[in-house]
Amino acid sequence: MDDQTPQKAETSTRVFKYGLIPMGYLSDETITHLRRANWLWNKLVEIHRKNSEDIEEARCAAHLLYGESAEKILAMNEKIDKAHDDKRTARMKAGTKDASHPLIKEANAIITMLKEKRKILWEAHKPIRKEASSLVDLKPLNEAFRKSLNEAVQVKNSGIYSTTANEVKNNFKIARERCFKTRSTLKFHRFDGTGYFAFRFRRDGAKTDGVYFDELFAGNTPNEKRFCFTHRDDTHKKTRIKLKATLAGGTAKSSKIIQNFDMIYHRPIPDGAQIQNGKIMRDRVGDKFSYHLVLTVKLPKPELVTVPKDSAIGIDIGFRQTKDTLQVATIISSDVSVPATDILAPKKLFQGMDHIIELQSILDDSATDLGKLIKPLLKENTLPDKHPKQHLWNSLAAFPNNGTLSFETAYKAGRWLQYEPNYIPEKPAKAILHWWAGYSRRYRELHNLRAKQLLHRKHFYRNIASELIRHKQLIVLEEIDLTKFAKTKDEDNTLNNKARAQRFLCSPSEFRNAITNAADREGVPVISVPAWNTSKKCNSCAKIYKELGAEKIWTCPHCGIEHDRDINAAKNIAALGIKHFAKGKKNKP
């Protein structure tokens, strides 16, 4: 392109992700770079905790009652943690997560009672905390925090490139703000070989980031760039691009560690797009690693498509078991251009998940049995101090009685012993290696199958999204708390492992994201609307049938019209979307 100036028009930010195949193994120095980035994160968390402790100490020193009040809340939190631990034990005895079971019901009652007491303590603590904070000068404490943070990120202290260090710092700040809002705790990360190498793209002399895709090509000419493309091959079904990146090393040319990758360029970056920054990601998949290039791109926003004022496509998201698969959602237009369609998980995808569930159940049971066998052996045969695997060993030995050993941890221990069989005493080593011989292959099979299923699901949803936006109509999604579709392991529910896996299989969040991304790319408007009573409201007479249960087919008692529950909900969602869009409530989901 002749024009090398950044776009001034209104832009949107999108992320492009490409698969990478490393040309040869990553060097030890490169892995050390990832390890140092992980160390930097843990260092920032340590600084954060020190800052929190300093502020608490300052409040205690400034107010006589603050320390006593804070200690009461801390003691109550410890009681609540123990009550949750007792609840996990109750679940193991009961063999279920159903809240109606007497043992779990009793455990929940204790937790509720303790939380009520904590609430009373907190209400009494708030004015004391406010008064104590007003007596403390937080400026020097926060200044010391910022200074420690900046020092830790400096290249001479972190030992990594400044772009990666600053990205770790930015991620830390986002996580810290989220923790303050949710009152959660920032956690240390154990290094598992994963991480990223960050890059920023800026033209010489420019004050802002942003280059065109073609500007990243340097060919085979010598250059000092940390990131560049060297060759493009269009002879394959999907374009391949050779990427050369400096992942580690110092300022001296001889110390730089250069890694070459083969990039699968399956999704072209549009003309006029400005590439701001990128990351080479290293993720764990089972006992192996996968690599991706993630580019953050700014591109001109497309003009919004003019859609008919009296029509919209309504999408009702919800699970429903069918004869041989699972229903994900129902789609219908307010006119006849889009017939009512139930989105069903492909049978191949559904059957594959059944096999994954079966494999996971076998591995879970085998790892649980292994944990019961080796725990006493680990306690009897301790490792010496500073042993390279002492942390893993101690964590296995200290595993709680009401917990179960995960097959990931069992696999990690077995894989380690394959290379260092004489590192630990014979009895526990023999038990772990015996487990490895019987189950390691199934573990790898599980992860490979899961990766294929996720890829299949992604393409399935993208195809549906592409088909929807071709109608050039307003797309209406229901406002919904997606967490209710994915019950967490600590939440009471009657779902078995298969039901939870099926909910994971459908992933409503990925379905919604596929639609919103495709619509944003083509300028098709998408909005979300409150979905209260959309299933119970008759789309013909607008009366609400409050007594409606979970029936798929129901008849309106007011007008006598027979409804399919999901189609009726989708029609109501479409009608709501038309009203909201007409009023200018163009809120995106």
XYZ file of C-alpha atoms in Angstrom:
589
model
C 0.000 0.000 0.000
C 1.184 3.521 -0.812
C -0.515 5.200 2.122
C 1.479 4.319 5.223
C -0.489 6.458 7.688
C -2.787 4.879 10.286
C -6.513 4.943 9.607
C -8.368 7.928 11.052
C -11.841 6.483 10.569
C -13.775 4.830 13.371
C -12.230 1.463 14.079
C -12.991 -1.725 15.946
C -10.524 -4.110 17.569
C -10.513 -7.765 16.621
C -8.283 -10.703 17.423
C -6.928 -13.025 14.730
C -5.546 -16.388 15.800
C -3.369 -18.676 13.688
C -1.861 -22.100 14.269
C 1.927 -22.352 14.422
C 4.196 -25.329 13.814
C 7.668 -24.826 15.319
C 10.606 -25.758 13.106
C 12.470 -27.830 15.669
C 12.195 -27.882 19.450
C 12.276 -24.713 21.528
C 15.657 -24.204 23.178
C 16.283 -24.365 26.928
C 16.941 -20.607 26.921
C 13.509 -20.003 25.390
C 11.783 -22.139 28.038
C 13.744 -20.231 30.679
C 12.288 -17.017 29.237
C 8.782 -18.416 29.821
C 9.764 -19.502 33.319
C 10.990 -15.987 34.116
C 7.706 -14.504 32.858
C 5.888 -16.850 35.237
C 8.248 -15.780 38.020
C 7.443 -12.141 37.234
C 3.723 -12.801 37.648
C 4.340 -14.442 41.028
C 6.580 -11.541 42.035
C 3.803 -9.042 41.218
C 1.316 -11.085 43.233
C 3.786 -11.084 46.118
C 4.107 -7.280 45.888
C 0.311 -6.970 45.836
C -0.051 -9.079 48.965
C 2.686 -7.133 50.730
C 0.880 -3.888 49.876
C -2.403 -5.264 51.247
C -0.667 -6.347 54.459
C 0.990 -2.928 54.845
C -2.376 -1.173 54.447
C -3.987 -3.494 57.007
C -1.150 -2.864 59.482
C -1.503 0.903 58.967
C -5.241 0.717 59.656
C -4.640 -1.353 62.798
C -2.084 1.184 64.040
C -4.401 4.111 63.303
C -7.564 2.739 64.914
C -7.754 0.853 68.216
C -10.821 -1.216 67.291
C -9.881 -2.047 63.708
C -7.481 -4.895 64.432
C -9.906 -6.656 66.757
C -12.771 -6.280 64.284
C -10.655 -7.541 61.362
C -9.501 -10.555 63.387
C -13.120 -11.558 64.012
C -13.875 -11.520 60.280
C -10.693 -13.457 59.520
C -11.628 -16.104 62.091
C -15.124 -16.347 60.608
C -13.670 -16.785 57.103
C -11.580 -19.683 58.394
C -14.706 -21.290 59.865
C -16.527 -20.896 56.544
C -13.584 -22.471 54.672
C -13.674 -25.422 57.074
C -17.453 -25.707 56.600
C -16.961 -25.921 52.823
C -14.321 -28.595 53.391
C -16.786 -30.525 55.570
C -19.359 -30.190 52.795
C -17.011 -31.840 50.311
C -16.606 -34.707 52.760
C -20.401 -34.930 53.072
C -20.699 -35.138 49.288
C -18.269 -38.032 49.180
C -20.263 -39.902 51.822
C -23.548 -39.090 50.094
C -22.230 -39.878 46.609
C -24.121 -36.915 45.123
C -24.219 -33.109 44.854
C -27.987 -32.963 45.271
C -28.778 -30.256 47.850
C -31.826 -32.215 49.064
C -29.666 -35.022 50.508
C -29.711 -34.852 54.362
C -25.904 -34.711 54.722
C -25.519 -31.923 52.158
C -28.580 -30.126 53.466
C -27.046 -30.072 56.963
C -23.696 -28.835 55.581
C -25.435 -26.052 53.638
C -27.344 -24.988 56.751
C -24.079 -24.577 58.663
C -22.503 -22.571 55.815
C -25.577 -20.320 55.571
C -25.555 -19.723 59.323
C -21.846 -18.816 59.321
C -22.279 -16.471 56.361
C -25.110 -14.688 58.162
C -22.846 -14.203 61.174
C -20.091 -12.908 58.905
C -22.551 -10.468 57.331
C -23.395 -9.081 60.791
C -19.692 -8.776 61.611
C -19.022 -7.055 58.283
C -21.822 -4.512 58.792
C -20.273 -3.602 62.147
C -16.788 -3.568 60.591
C -17.569 -1.229 57.666
C -17.799 2.055 59.632
C -14.665 1.121 61.591
C -12.849 0.344 58.348
C -13.983 3.623 56.829
C -12.839 5.573 59.873
C -9.495 3.744 59.987
C -8.912 4.392 56.276
C -9.527 8.097 56.772
C -6.770 8.143 59.397
C -4.209 6.464 57.130
C -2.173 8.261 54.479
C -2.294 5.694 51.664
C -0.240 7.798 49.277
C 3.233 6.631 50.420
C 2.051 3.004 50.588
C 0.607 3.108 47.082
C 3.683 4.939 45.818
C 5.891 2.195 47.283
C 3.646 -0.385 45.596
C 3.965 1.289 42.193
C 7.734 1.643 42.618
C 8.133 -2.054 43.502
C 5.927 -2.998 40.564
C 7.961 -0.940 38.076
C 11.263 -2.249 39.451
C 10.121 -5.868 39.111
C 9.147 -5.296 35.461
C 12.497 -3.768 34.482
C 14.539 -5.949 32.152
C 17.495 -6.100 34.544
C 15.229 -7.608 37.232
C 12.785 -9.702 35.207
C 15.332 -11.039 32.726
C 12.793 -10.980 29.874
C 12.016 -8.645 26.995
C 10.196 -5.472 28.037
C 7.223 -6.159 25.730
C 6.503 -9.471 27.458
C 7.153 -7.993 30.914
C 4.773 -5.091 30.285
C 2.106 -7.493 29.009
C 2.441 -9.541 32.211
C 2.094 -6.307 34.167
C -1.044 -5.295 32.228
C -2.609 -8.721 32.792
C -1.757 -8.430 36.490
C -3.445 -5.013 36.767
C -6.634 -6.326 35.117
C -6.680 -9.357 37.414
C -6.043 -7.164 40.464
C -8.957 -4.845 39.656
C -11.221 -7.863 39.150
C -10.152 -9.265 42.514
C -11.008 -5.996 44.261
C -14.479 -6.043 42.698
C -15.189 -9.691 43.499
C -13.262 -9.810 46.803
C -11.301 -12.770 45.542
C -7.608 -13.567 45.979
C -4.817 -13.181 43.455
C -3.060 -16.531 43.170
C 0.461 -17.605 42.383
C 0.947 -19.622 39.181
C 2.963 -22.809 39.076
C 5.066 -23.007 35.924
C 3.874 -25.794 33.617
C 5.780 -24.932 30.458
C 3.090 -22.627 29.068
C 3.219 -18.893 28.480
C 3.647 -16.320 25.721
C 6.136 -14.069 23.984
C 4.762 -10.579 23.349
C 5.557 -8.248 20.427
C 4.566 -4.680 19.534
C 4.469 -3.382 15.988
C 5.281 0.269 15.244
C 6.726 2.059 12.250
C 10.031 3.882 12.657
C 9.352 7.395 13.939
C 5.655 6.742 14.649
C 4.150 7.590 18.040
C 1.453 4.921 18.008
C 1.418 1.187 17.358
C 0.105 -0.146 14.079
C 1.458 -1.590 10.844
C -0.103 -3.178 7.775
C 0.203 -6.909 7.298
C 2.526 -6.514 4.308
C 4.938 -4.456 6.418
C 5.705 -7.517 8.532
C 7.296 -9.247 5.528
C 11.065 -8.897 5.457
C 11.960 -11.772 3.145
C 15.346 -13.408 3.654
C 17.245 -10.138 3.924
C 19.160 -9.734 7.212
C 17.359 -7.516 9.739
C 17.233 -6.776 13.449
C 13.469 -7.223 13.843
C 12.282 -9.485 16.654
C 9.310 -10.557 14.527
C 8.966 -10.851 10.766
C 7.570 -13.012 7.979
C 10.149 -14.442 5.602
C 8.200 -16.397 2.992
C 4.664 -17.028 1.743
C 3.503 -20.254 0.087
C 0.101 -20.245 -1.654
C 0.414 -23.721 -3.188
C -1.350 -25.432 -0.270
C -5.081 -25.488 0.381
C -4.411 -23.012 3.186
C -1.662 -20.446 2.759
C 1.521 -21.121 4.720
C 3.748 -18.317 5.959
C 7.225 -18.665 7.414
C 7.640 -16.707 10.643
C 10.965 -15.818 12.246
C 10.891 -14.558 15.832
C 13.515 -13.775 18.452
C 12.194 -15.374 21.631
C 15.083 -14.951 24.071
C 18.602 -13.627 24.417
C 20.404 -10.428 25.243
C 21.328 -7.345 23.259
C 24.297 -9.012 21.575
C 23.450 -10.541 18.216
C 25.238 -13.779 19.095
C 23.084 -14.311 22.194
C 19.707 -13.979 20.474
C 17.612 -17.147 20.302
C 15.718 -17.247 17.016
C 12.861 -19.661 16.389
C 11.238 -20.332 13.021
C 7.578 -21.302 12.679
C 5.312 -22.464 9.893
C 2.108 -20.415 10.180
C -1.222 -21.581 8.777
C -2.746 -18.401 7.328
C -6.365 -19.572 7.160
C -8.020 -16.200 7.772
C -6.697 -13.226 5.773
C -6.339 -9.911 7.570
C -8.448 -7.290 5.729
C -6.853 -4.501 3.721
C -6.465 -1.312 5.729
C -6.239 -3.172 9.043
C -3.598 -2.005 11.497
C -1.814 -4.783 13.448
C -1.124 -3.378 16.904
C 0.589 -6.222 18.743
C 0.942 -9.973 18.814
C 1.698 -12.944 21.017
C 3.203 -16.319 20.315
C 1.285 -18.559 22.712
C 2.514 -21.885 24.074
C -0.361 -23.925 25.515
C -0.448 -27.401 26.986
C -2.573 -30.065 25.309
C -2.305 -33.214 27.390
C 1.404 -34.015 27.634
C 2.293 -31.963 24.555
C 2.276 -28.279 23.599
C 0.455 -26.346 20.901
C 1.512 -22.981 19.462
C -0.569 -20.089 18.154
C 0.004 -16.574 16.927
C -2.540 -14.097 18.279
C -2.668 -10.700 16.549
C -4.622 -7.714 17.882
C -5.876 -5.789 14.882
C -7.659 -2.474 14.444
C -9.739 -2.174 11.314
C -12.345 0.247 9.989
C -15.829 -0.517 11.206
C -18.120 -1.690 8.417
C -21.194 0.388 7.679
C -24.262 -0.986 9.401
C -26.558 -2.917 7.102
C -30.002 -1.352 6.704
C -32.384 -3.955 8.085
C -36.194 -4.123 7.699
C -37.932 -2.301 10.551
C -40.589 -4.948 11.089
C -38.538 -8.136 11.040
C -35.860 -9.724 13.195
C -34.340 -13.121 13.902
C -34.966 -14.319 17.455
C -32.676 -16.891 19.073
C -33.771 -18.854 22.143
C -30.813 -20.609 23.782
C -31.513 -23.652 25.910
C -30.698 -27.330 26.354
C -33.129 -30.056 25.431
C -32.390 -33.744 25.071
C -33.592 -35.225 21.784
C -33.648 -38.822 20.618
C -29.965 -39.090 19.729
C -28.406 -35.666 20.352
C -28.830 -32.386 22.244
C -30.690 -29.227 21.207
C -28.654 -26.053 21.672
C -31.051 -23.303 20.540
C -34.076 -22.445 18.425
C -33.954 -19.795 15.681
C -36.904 -18.135 13.933
C -37.630 -14.879 12.124
C -40.628 -12.646 12.748
C -41.387 -13.089 9.037
C -41.363 -16.246 6.934
C -37.911 -15.675 5.412
C -36.217 -17.733 8.140
C -38.114 -20.906 9.028
C -38.098 -22.176 12.598
C -34.938 -24.201 13.111
C -33.761 -26.217 16.096
C -29.975 -26.091 16.378
C -28.929 -29.649 17.206
C -25.441 -30.704 18.170
C -24.098 -32.891 15.315
C -24.510 -36.580 16.092
C -20.818 -37.192 15.478
C -19.951 -34.503 18.009
C -22.460 -35.852 20.509
C -21.261 -39.441 20.151
C -17.645 -38.349 20.446
C -18.425 -36.638 23.721
C -19.957 -39.868 25.039
C -16.645 -41.601 24.377
C -14.760 -38.766 26.112
C -17.027 -39.083 29.167
C -16.396 -42.824 29.290
C -12.620 -42.362 29.055
C -12.612 -39.622 31.676
C -14.652 -41.753 34.089
C -12.173 -44.637 33.716
C -9.204 -42.322 34.288
C -10.852 -40.601 37.272
C -11.507 -43.938 38.982
C -7.996 -45.228 38.267
C -6.354 -42.045 39.591
C -8.524 -42.165 42.729
C -7.404 -45.742 43.391
C -3.783 -44.763 42.771
C -4.081 -41.866 45.222
C -5.348 -44.175 47.981
C -2.492 -46.580 47.297
C 0.446 -44.182 47.147
C -0.493 -41.632 49.814
C 0.739 -43.754 52.769
C 3.801 -44.781 50.738
C 4.645 -41.145 50.053
C 4.416 -40.270 53.736
C 6.707 -43.163 54.635
C 9.265 -42.294 51.942
C 9.950 -38.560 52.038
C 12.234 -36.804 49.576
C 15.312 -34.826 50.687
C 15.187 -31.035 50.861
C 15.733 -29.155 47.589
C 14.830 -32.220 45.571
C 13.641 -31.013 42.113
C 10.284 -32.767 42.517
C 9.800 -32.204 46.232
C 6.842 -29.856 45.704
C 4.968 -32.390 43.561
C 5.820 -35.155 46.032
C 4.615 -33.211 49.073
C 1.403 -32.112 47.354
C 0.601 -35.753 46.598
C 1.391 -36.831 50.153
C -0.706 -34.028 51.667
C -3.710 -34.654 49.450
C -6.908 -34.224 51.550
C -8.871 -37.318 52.550
C -12.077 -35.848 51.109
C -10.425 -35.175 47.740
C -9.434 -37.381 44.851
C -6.204 -37.492 42.918
C -6.658 -36.049 39.425
C -5.508 -38.128 36.491
C -3.540 -35.073 35.238
C -1.430 -35.143 38.408
C -1.047 -38.929 38.222
C 0.043 -38.617 34.599
C 2.548 -35.887 35.472
C 4.129 -38.050 38.171
C 4.229 -41.105 35.881
C 5.738 -39.170 32.981
C 8.434 -37.763 35.232
C 9.368 -41.240 36.486
C 9.777 -42.468 32.907
C 12.856 -40.260 32.672
C 14.020 -40.452 36.296
C 13.019 -43.942 37.561
C 15.578 -43.957 40.370
C 14.706 -40.566 41.775
C 12.258 -41.841 44.381
C 11.914 -44.898 46.647
C 10.989 -48.166 44.943
C 7.517 -48.874 46.386
C 5.705 -45.669 45.375
C 7.633 -45.544 42.084
C 6.503 -49.056 41.219
C 2.831 -48.192 41.938
C 2.934 -45.018 39.811
C 4.729 -46.715 36.915
C 2.216 -49.555 36.972
C -0.587 -46.972 36.666
C 1.273 -45.253 33.835
C 1.620 -48.493 31.880
C -2.123 -49.082 32.021
C -3.558 -45.601 31.549
C -1.103 -43.136 29.979
C -2.183 -44.001 26.455
C -5.842 -43.432 27.333
C -4.908 -40.053 28.810
C -3.349 -38.941 25.507
C -6.334 -40.309 23.613
C -8.676 -38.277 25.823
C -6.893 -34.999 25.130
C -6.642 -35.610 21.393
C -10.353 -36.426 21.179
C -11.280 -33.368 23.211
C -9.233 -31.086 20.958
C -10.973 -32.510 17.877
C -14.401 -32.057 19.468
C -13.724 -28.415 20.308
C -12.531 -27.711 16.767
C -15.607 -29.442 15.328
C -17.898 -27.363 17.562
C -16.178 -24.111 16.592
C -16.638 -24.719 12.870
C -20.244 -25.864 13.392
C -21.190 -22.624 15.183
C -19.323 -20.448 12.707
C -21.243 -21.998 9.831
C -24.554 -21.298 11.579
C -23.495 -17.691 12.229
C -22.494 -17.195 8.586
C -25.875 -18.475 7.450
C -27.739 -16.146 9.839
C -26.058 -12.919 8.760
C -26.850 -13.622 5.091
C -30.496 -12.778 5.801
C -29.480 -9.152 6.608
C -31.971 -8.934 9.461
C -31.659 -7.677 13.015
C -30.388 -10.556 15.187
C -31.829 -10.693 18.710
C -30.319 -12.698 21.557
C -31.748 -13.099 25.024
C -29.957 -11.593 27.995
C -28.960 -14.610 30.022
C -26.574 -15.582 32.775
C -24.471 -18.177 30.998
C -23.028 -19.465 34.277
C -26.259 -21.339 34.930
C -25.497 -23.498 31.905
C -22.157 -24.583 33.330
C -22.569 -25.738 36.911
C -19.287 -25.404 38.751
C -17.828 -28.296 40.683
C -18.501 -26.573 44.014
C -22.135 -25.804 43.251
C -24.992 -28.015 44.419
C -26.742 -29.697 41.520
C -28.292 -32.985 40.538
C -26.415 -33.185 37.239
C -24.301 -36.248 36.638
C -20.948 -36.168 34.863
C -22.571 -36.868 31.510
C -25.041 -33.989 31.840
C -22.286 -31.551 32.809
C -20.173 -32.712 29.880
C -23.116 -32.197 27.532
C -23.506 -28.625 28.728
C -19.806 -28.124 28.109
C -20.281 -29.677 24.681
C -22.901 -27.110 23.690
C -21.094 -24.037 25.070
C -23.757 -21.321 24.627
C -21.087 -18.657 25.126
C -19.164 -19.828 22.050
C -22.425 -19.984 20.084
C -23.255 -16.381 21.021
C -19.707 -15.190 20.302
C -19.734 -16.806 16.851
C -22.924 -14.898 16.002
C -21.808 -11.531 17.386
C -18.374 -11.764 15.735
C -19.837 -12.645 12.332
C -22.456 -9.882 12.602
C -19.869 -7.306 13.674
C -17.663 -8.258 10.750
C -20.470 -7.772 8.209
C -22.192 -4.777 9.841
C -25.353 -6.678 10.774
C -26.904 -5.272 13.992
C -27.112 -7.581 17.016
C -28.840 -6.702 20.277
C -29.770 -8.518 23.459
C -33.107 -8.197 25.251
C -34.403 -9.275 28.676
C -35.965 -12.706 28.309
C -38.353 -12.801 31.279
C -41.342 -15.043 30.564
C -40.524 -15.377 26.871
C -41.346 -19.090 27.103
C -44.574 -18.546 29.077
C -45.895 -15.593 27.089
C -48.218 -16.483 24.213
C -46.919 -14.768 21.076
C -50.495 -14.650 19.738
C -52.508 -13.050 22.569
C -49.579 -11.788 24.724
C -51.028 -13.431 27.854
C -48.631 -15.125 30.296
C -49.279 -18.740 31.292
C -47.696 -18.672 34.772
C -48.408 -22.338 35.482
C -46.346 -23.562 32.521
C -43.764 -26.135 33.570
C -41.113 -27.732 31.389
C -43.487 -29.000 28.699
C -42.200 -28.827 25.130
C -45.712 -28.442 23.620
C -48.376 -26.394 25.418
C -51.715 -24.776 24.669
C -52.487 -21.206 25.673
C -55.449 -21.306 28.132
C -56.515 -17.807 27.016
C -56.692 -18.118 23.200
C -56.344 -21.865 22.639
C -53.300 -21.619 20.338
C -50.910 -24.571 20.564
C -47.248 -23.651 20.936
C -43.861 -25.245 20.660
C -42.158 -23.857 23.772
C -38.869 -22.954 22.082
C -40.377 -21.529 18.892
C -42.761 -19.402 20.962
C -39.845 -18.060 23.019
C -37.807 -17.266 19.887
C -40.767 -15.353 18.384
C -41.183 -13.321 21.577
C -37.459 -12.553 21.635
C -37.611 -11.344 18.013
C -40.630 -9.103 18.794
C -38.843 -7.618 21.816
C -35.775 -6.963 19.681
C -37.798 -5.009 17.109
C -39.217 -2.764 19.867
C -35.847 -2.179 21.518
C -34.096 -1.484 18.222
C -36.791 1.023 17.219
C -36.250 2.875 20.511
C -32.538 3.116 19.841
C -31.505 0.564 22.491
C -28.810 -0.896 20.306
C -27.042 -2.657 23.155
C -24.795 -5.509 22.118
C -24.781 -8.750 24.075
